[in-house]
PDB file of C-alpha atoms in Angstrom:
ATOM      1  CA  UNK A   1      10.124   7.667  15.220  1.00 86.00           C
ATOM      2  CA  UNK A   2       6.735   6.059  15.895  1.00 89.00           C
ATOM      3  CA  UNK A   3       6.363   3.095  18.271  1.00 93.00           C
ATOM      4  CA  UNK A   4       3.617   0.523  17.711  1.00 95.00           C
ATOM      5  CA  UNK A   5       2.127  -1.613  20.473  1.00 93.00           C
ATOM      6  CA  UNK A   6       1.212  -5.080  19.192  1.00 94.00           C
ATOM      7  CA  UNK A   7      -0.861  -7.785  20.861  1.00 92.00           C
ATOM      8  CA  UNK A   8      -2.216  -9.858  17.973  1.00 91.00           C
ATOM      9  CA  UNK A   9      -5.673  -8.270  18.004  1.00 89.00           C
ATOM     10  CA  UNK A  10      -7.382  -7.121  14.805  1.00 90.00           C
ATOM     11  CA  UNK A  11      -7.076  -3.468  15.796  1.00 90.00           C
ATOM     12  CA  UNK A  12      -3.367  -3.890  16.622  1.00 92.00           C
ATOM     13  CA  UNK A  13      -2.865  -5.332  13.122  1.00 95.00           C
ATOM     14  CA  UNK A  14      -4.649  -2.298  11.657  1.00 95.00           C
ATOM     15  CA  UNK A  15      -2.454  -0.021  13.797  1.00 95.00           C
ATOM     16  CA  UNK A  16       0.642  -1.838  12.542  1.00 97.00           C
ATOM     17  CA  UNK A  17      -0.377  -1.318   8.908  1.00 97.00           C
ATOM     18  CA  UNK A  18      -1.178   2.356   9.500  1.00 96.00           C
ATOM     19  CA  UNK A  19       2.155   2.899  11.262  1.00 97.00           C
ATOM     20  CA  UNK A  20       4.122   1.041   8.554  1.00 97.00           C
ATOM     21  CA  UNK A  21       2.621   3.309   5.890  1.00 97.00           C
ATOM     22  CA  UNK A  22       3.390   6.368   8.011  1.00 95.00           C
ATOM     23  CA  UNK A  23       6.986   5.259   8.689  1.00 96.00           C
ATOM     24  CA  UNK A  24       7.654   4.809   4.965  1.00 96.00           C
ATOM     25  CA  UNK A  25       6.068   8.179   4.177  1.00 95.00           C
ATOM     26  CA  UNK A  26       8.319   9.868   6.737  1.00 94.00           C
ATOM     27  CA  UNK A  27      11.439   7.768   6.055  1.00 95.00           C
ATOM     28  CA  UNK A  28      11.596   6.339   9.586  1.00 94.00           C
ATOM     29  CA  UNK A  29      12.228   2.947  11.119  1.00 95.00           C
ATOM     30  CA  UNK A  30       9.350   1.153  12.827  1.00 97.00           C
ATOM     31  CA  UNK A  31       9.832  -0.142  16.384  1.00 96.00           C
ATOM     32  CA  UNK A  32       7.273  -2.725  17.530  1.00 97.00           C
ATOM     33  CA  UNK A  33       6.672  -3.443  21.221  1.00 96.00           C
ATOM     34  CA  UNK A  34       4.779  -6.255  22.932  1.00 95.00           C
ATOM     35  CA  UNK A  35       4.333  -6.110  26.701  1.00 92.00           C
ATOM     36  CA  UNK A  36       4.048  -9.271  28.757  1.00 89.00           C
ATOM     37  CA  UNK A  37       2.383  -8.776  32.122  1.00 84.00           C
ATOM     38  CA  UNK A  38       4.550 -10.333  34.866  1.00 81.00           C
ATOM     39  CA  UNK A  39       1.620 -11.493  37.003  1.00 74.00           C
ATOM     40  CA  UNK A  40       0.094 -13.601  34.222  1.00 68.00           C
ATOM     41  CA  UNK A  41       0.955 -17.288  34.334  1.00 67.00           C
ATOM     42  CA  UNK A  42       3.896 -18.145  32.074  1.00 71.00           C
ATOM     43  CA  UNK A  43       1.967 -21.243  30.920  1.00 63.00           C
ATOM     44  CA  UNK A  44      -1.617 -19.998  30.388  1.00 57.00           C
ATOM     45  CA  UNK A  45      -4.492 -22.280  29.503  1.00 61.00           C
ATOM     46  CA  UNK A  46      -4.843 -20.432  26.180  1.00 57.00           C
ATOM     47  CA  UNK A  47      -1.308 -21.240  24.985  1.00 51.00           C
ATOM     48  CA  UNK A  48      -1.082 -22.927  21.583  1.00 55.00           C
ATOM     49  CA  UNK A  49       0.794 -25.835  23.148  1.00 57.00           C
ATOM     50  CA  UNK A  50       1.656 -26.941  26.658  1.00 61.00           C
ATOM     51  CA  UNK A  51       5.233 -25.943  25.881  1.00 69.00           C
ATOM     52  CA  UNK A  52       4.523 -22.368  24.720  1.00 75.00           C
ATOM     53  CA  UNK A  53       5.160 -19.772  27.418  1.00 83.00           C
ATOM     54  CA  UNK A  54       3.752 -16.247  27.389  1.00 84.00           C
ATOM     55  CA  UNK A  55       7.243 -14.971  26.703  1.00 87.00           C
ATOM     56  CA  UNK A  56       7.547 -17.262  23.669  1.00 88.00           C
ATOM     57  CA  UNK A  57       4.064 -16.277  22.547  1.00 88.00           C
ATOM     58  CA  UNK A  58       5.006 -12.585  22.778  1.00 92.00           C
ATOM     59  CA  UNK A  59       8.181 -13.187  20.784  1.00 95.00           C
ATOM     60  CA  UNK A  60       6.153 -14.993  18.118  1.00 95.00           C
ATOM     61  CA  UNK A  61       3.617 -12.132  17.979  1.00 95.00           C
ATOM     62  CA  UNK A  62       6.472  -9.705  17.380  1.00 97.00           C
ATOM     63  CA  UNK A  63       7.997 -11.926  14.699  1.00 97.00           C
ATOM     64  CA  UNK A  64       4.681 -12.178  12.844  1.00 97.00           C
ATOM     65  CA  UNK A  65       4.020  -8.433  13.180  1.00 98.00           C
ATOM     66  CA  UNK A  66       7.494  -7.555  11.880  1.00 98.00           C
ATOM     67  CA  UNK A  67       7.045  -9.891   8.914  1.00 98.00           C
ATOM     68  CA  UNK A  68       3.641  -8.360   8.182  1.00 97.00           C
ATOM     69  CA  UNK A  69       5.067  -4.820   8.252  1.00 98.00           C
ATOM     70  CA  UNK A  70       7.950  -5.796   5.945  1.00 98.00           C
ATOM     71  CA  UNK A  71       5.579  -7.547   3.529  1.00 97.00           C
ATOM     72  CA  UNK A  72       3.350  -4.481   3.438  1.00 97.00           C
ATOM     73  CA  UNK A  73       6.280  -2.095   2.986  1.00 97.00           C
ATOM     74  CA  UNK A  74       9.359  -3.891   1.587  1.00 97.00           C
ATOM     75  CA  UNK A  75      12.579  -2.249   2.697  1.00 95.00           C
ATOM     76  CA  UNK A  76      11.055  -0.887   5.910  1.00 97.00           C
ATOM     77  CA  UNK A  77      13.482  -1.194   8.835  1.00 97.00           C
ATOM     78  CA  UNK A  78      11.529  -2.874  11.662  1.00 98.00           C
ATOM     79  CA  UNK A  79      12.791  -3.517  15.181  1.00 97.00           C
ATOM     80  CA  UNK A  80      11.074  -5.472  17.937  1.00 97.00           C
ATOM     81  CA  UNK A  81      11.136  -5.351  21.716  1.00 95.00           C
ATOM     82  CA  UNK A  82       9.521  -7.700  24.210  1.00 95.00           C
ATOM     83  CA  UNK A  83       8.928  -5.855  27.467  1.00 93.00           C
ATOM     84  CA  UNK A  84       7.621  -7.024  30.836  1.00 91.00           C
ATOM     85  CA  UNK A  85       5.419  -4.976  33.134  1.00 91.00           C
ATOM     86  CA  UNK A  86       2.067  -3.254  33.358  1.00 88.00           C
ATOM     87  CA  UNK A  87       1.055  -2.716  29.731  1.00 87.00           C
ATOM     88  CA  UNK A  88       0.007   0.942  29.855  1.00 86.00           C
ATOM     89  CA  UNK A  89       2.972   1.880  32.047  1.00 89.00           C
ATOM     90  CA  UNK A  90       5.509   0.113  29.813  1.00 90.00           C
ATOM     91  CA  UNK A  91       4.049   1.606  26.626  1.00 89.00           C
ATOM     92  CA  UNK A  92       4.122   5.091  28.157  1.00 87.00           C
ATOM     93  CA  UNK A  93       7.791   4.490  28.994  1.00 88.00           C
ATOM     94  CA  UNK A  94       8.515   3.288  25.440  1.00 86.00           C
ATOM     95  CA  UNK A  95       6.911   6.504  24.157  1.00 83.00           C
ATOM     96  CA  UNK A  96       9.031   8.936  26.190  1.00 87.00           C
ATOM     97  CA  UNK A  97      11.455   9.838  23.392  1.00 88.00           C
ATOM     98  CA  UNK A  98       9.448   9.217  20.224  1.00 90.00           C
ATOM     99  CA  UNK A  99       7.292  11.286  17.888  1.00 89.00           C
ATOM    100  CA  UNK A 100       4.172   9.175  18.370  1.00 91.00           C
ATOM    101  CA  UNK A 101       2.703   5.973  19.772  1.00 92.00           C
ATOM    102  CA  UNK A 102       0.292   3.896  17.673  1.00 94.00           C
ATOM    103  CA  UNK A 103      -2.136   1.448  19.271  1.00 91.00           C
ATOM    104  CA  UNK A 104      -5.137  -0.573  18.282  1.00 88.00           C
ATOM    105  CA  UNK A 105      -8.419   0.658  19.687  1.00 82.00           C
ATOM    106  CA  UNK A 106      -9.255  -2.699  21.245  1.00 64.00           C
ATOM    107  CA  UNK A 107      -6.893  -5.355  22.489  1.00 55.00           C
ATOM    108  CA  UNK A 108      -7.595  -8.935  23.437  1.00 49.00           C
ATOM    109  CA  UNK A 109      -9.248  -8.053  26.760  1.00 48.00           C
ATOM    110  CA  UNK A 110     -12.677  -9.164  27.912  1.00 43.00           C
ATOM    111  CA  UNK A 111     -14.637  -5.907  27.449  1.00 39.00           C
ATOM    112  CA  UNK A 112     -15.111  -6.108  23.681  1.00 43.00           C
ATOM    113  CA  UNK A 113     -18.111  -3.768  23.707  1.00 40.00           C
ATOM    114  CA  UNK A 114     -16.083  -0.782  24.917  1.00 41.00           C
ATOM    115  CA  UNK A 115     -15.112   1.851  22.336  1.00 42.00           C
ATOM    116  CA  UNK A 116     -11.533   1.994  23.663  1.00 46.00           C
ATOM    117  CA  UNK A 117      -9.634  -0.659  25.530  1.00 54.00           C
ATOM    118  CA  UNK A 118      -8.291   0.102  28.994  1.00 66.00           C
ATOM    119  CA  UNK A 119      -4.711   0.371  27.710  1.00 71.00           C
ATOM    120  CA  UNK A 120      -5.589   2.824  24.921  1.00 72.00           C
ATOM    121  CA  UNK A 121      -7.736   4.837  27.294  1.00 67.00           C
ATOM    122  CA  UNK A 122      -5.042   4.967  29.973  1.00 69.00           C
ATOM    123  CA  UNK A 123      -2.314   5.990  27.558  1.00 81.00           C
ATOM    124  CA  UNK A 124      -4.354   8.702  25.845  1.00 76.00           C
ATOM    125  CA  UNK A 125      -4.535  10.603  29.119  1.00 74.00           C
ATOM    126  CA  UNK A 126      -0.910  10.187  30.199  1.00 73.00           C
ATOM    127  CA  UNK A 127       1.388   9.893  27.167  1.00 79.00           C
ATOM    128  CA  UNK A 128       3.886  12.688  26.523  1.00 81.00           C
ATOM    129  CA  UNK A 129       3.627  12.279  22.754  1.00 86.00           C
ATOM    130  CA  UNK A 130       0.763  12.134  20.263  1.00 88.00           C
ATOM    131  CA  UNK A 131      -1.125   8.825  20.327  1.00 88.00           C
ATOM    132  CA  UNK A 132      -2.871   7.377  17.272  1.00 90.00           C
ATOM    133  CA  UNK A 133      -5.590   4.870  18.133  1.00 89.00           C
ATOM    134  CA  UNK A 134      -6.554   2.779  15.106  1.00 91.00           C
ATOM    135  CA  UNK A 135      -9.721   0.734  14.732  1.00 86.00           C
ATOM    136  CA  UNK A 136      -9.772  -2.665  13.048  1.00 81.00           C
ATOM    137  CA  UNK A 137     -11.753  -1.189  10.151  1.00 72.00           C
ATOM    138  CA  UNK A 138      -8.868   1.206   9.392  1.00 44.00           C
ATOM    139  CA  UNK A 139     -10.236   4.302  11.123  1.00 44.00           C
ATOM    140  CA  UNK A 140      -8.346   6.281  13.742  1.00 44.00           C
TER     141      UNK A 140
END
């Protein structure tokens, strides 16, 4: 089984598509994970509405990602999990008993010029399974 970390970024969407294709090829289900950092304000200034919490935003990201995976690969069994904690730490935990972890190369952080985001970089050096890092252009 391959776990995909989703955050709504372009590279996470590319990672989702890559992982959906791979899951179908290997006849596996596709678990999607979004991690909400507990120290971030539940009502951030960037929320779509004053009523949308980060938890609700994460749940919506997962819903959209699952729909996208199912549209790309009809019949694919997709599960979702909203987790809370430090992103890299939670994703490493999610990847303890899986074949692989798939991530986008760049998340929604502020250092857009970096080749790898801090989460991808941190996980590459500490994951116990293979990690696929997918760029928004479809590369890995």
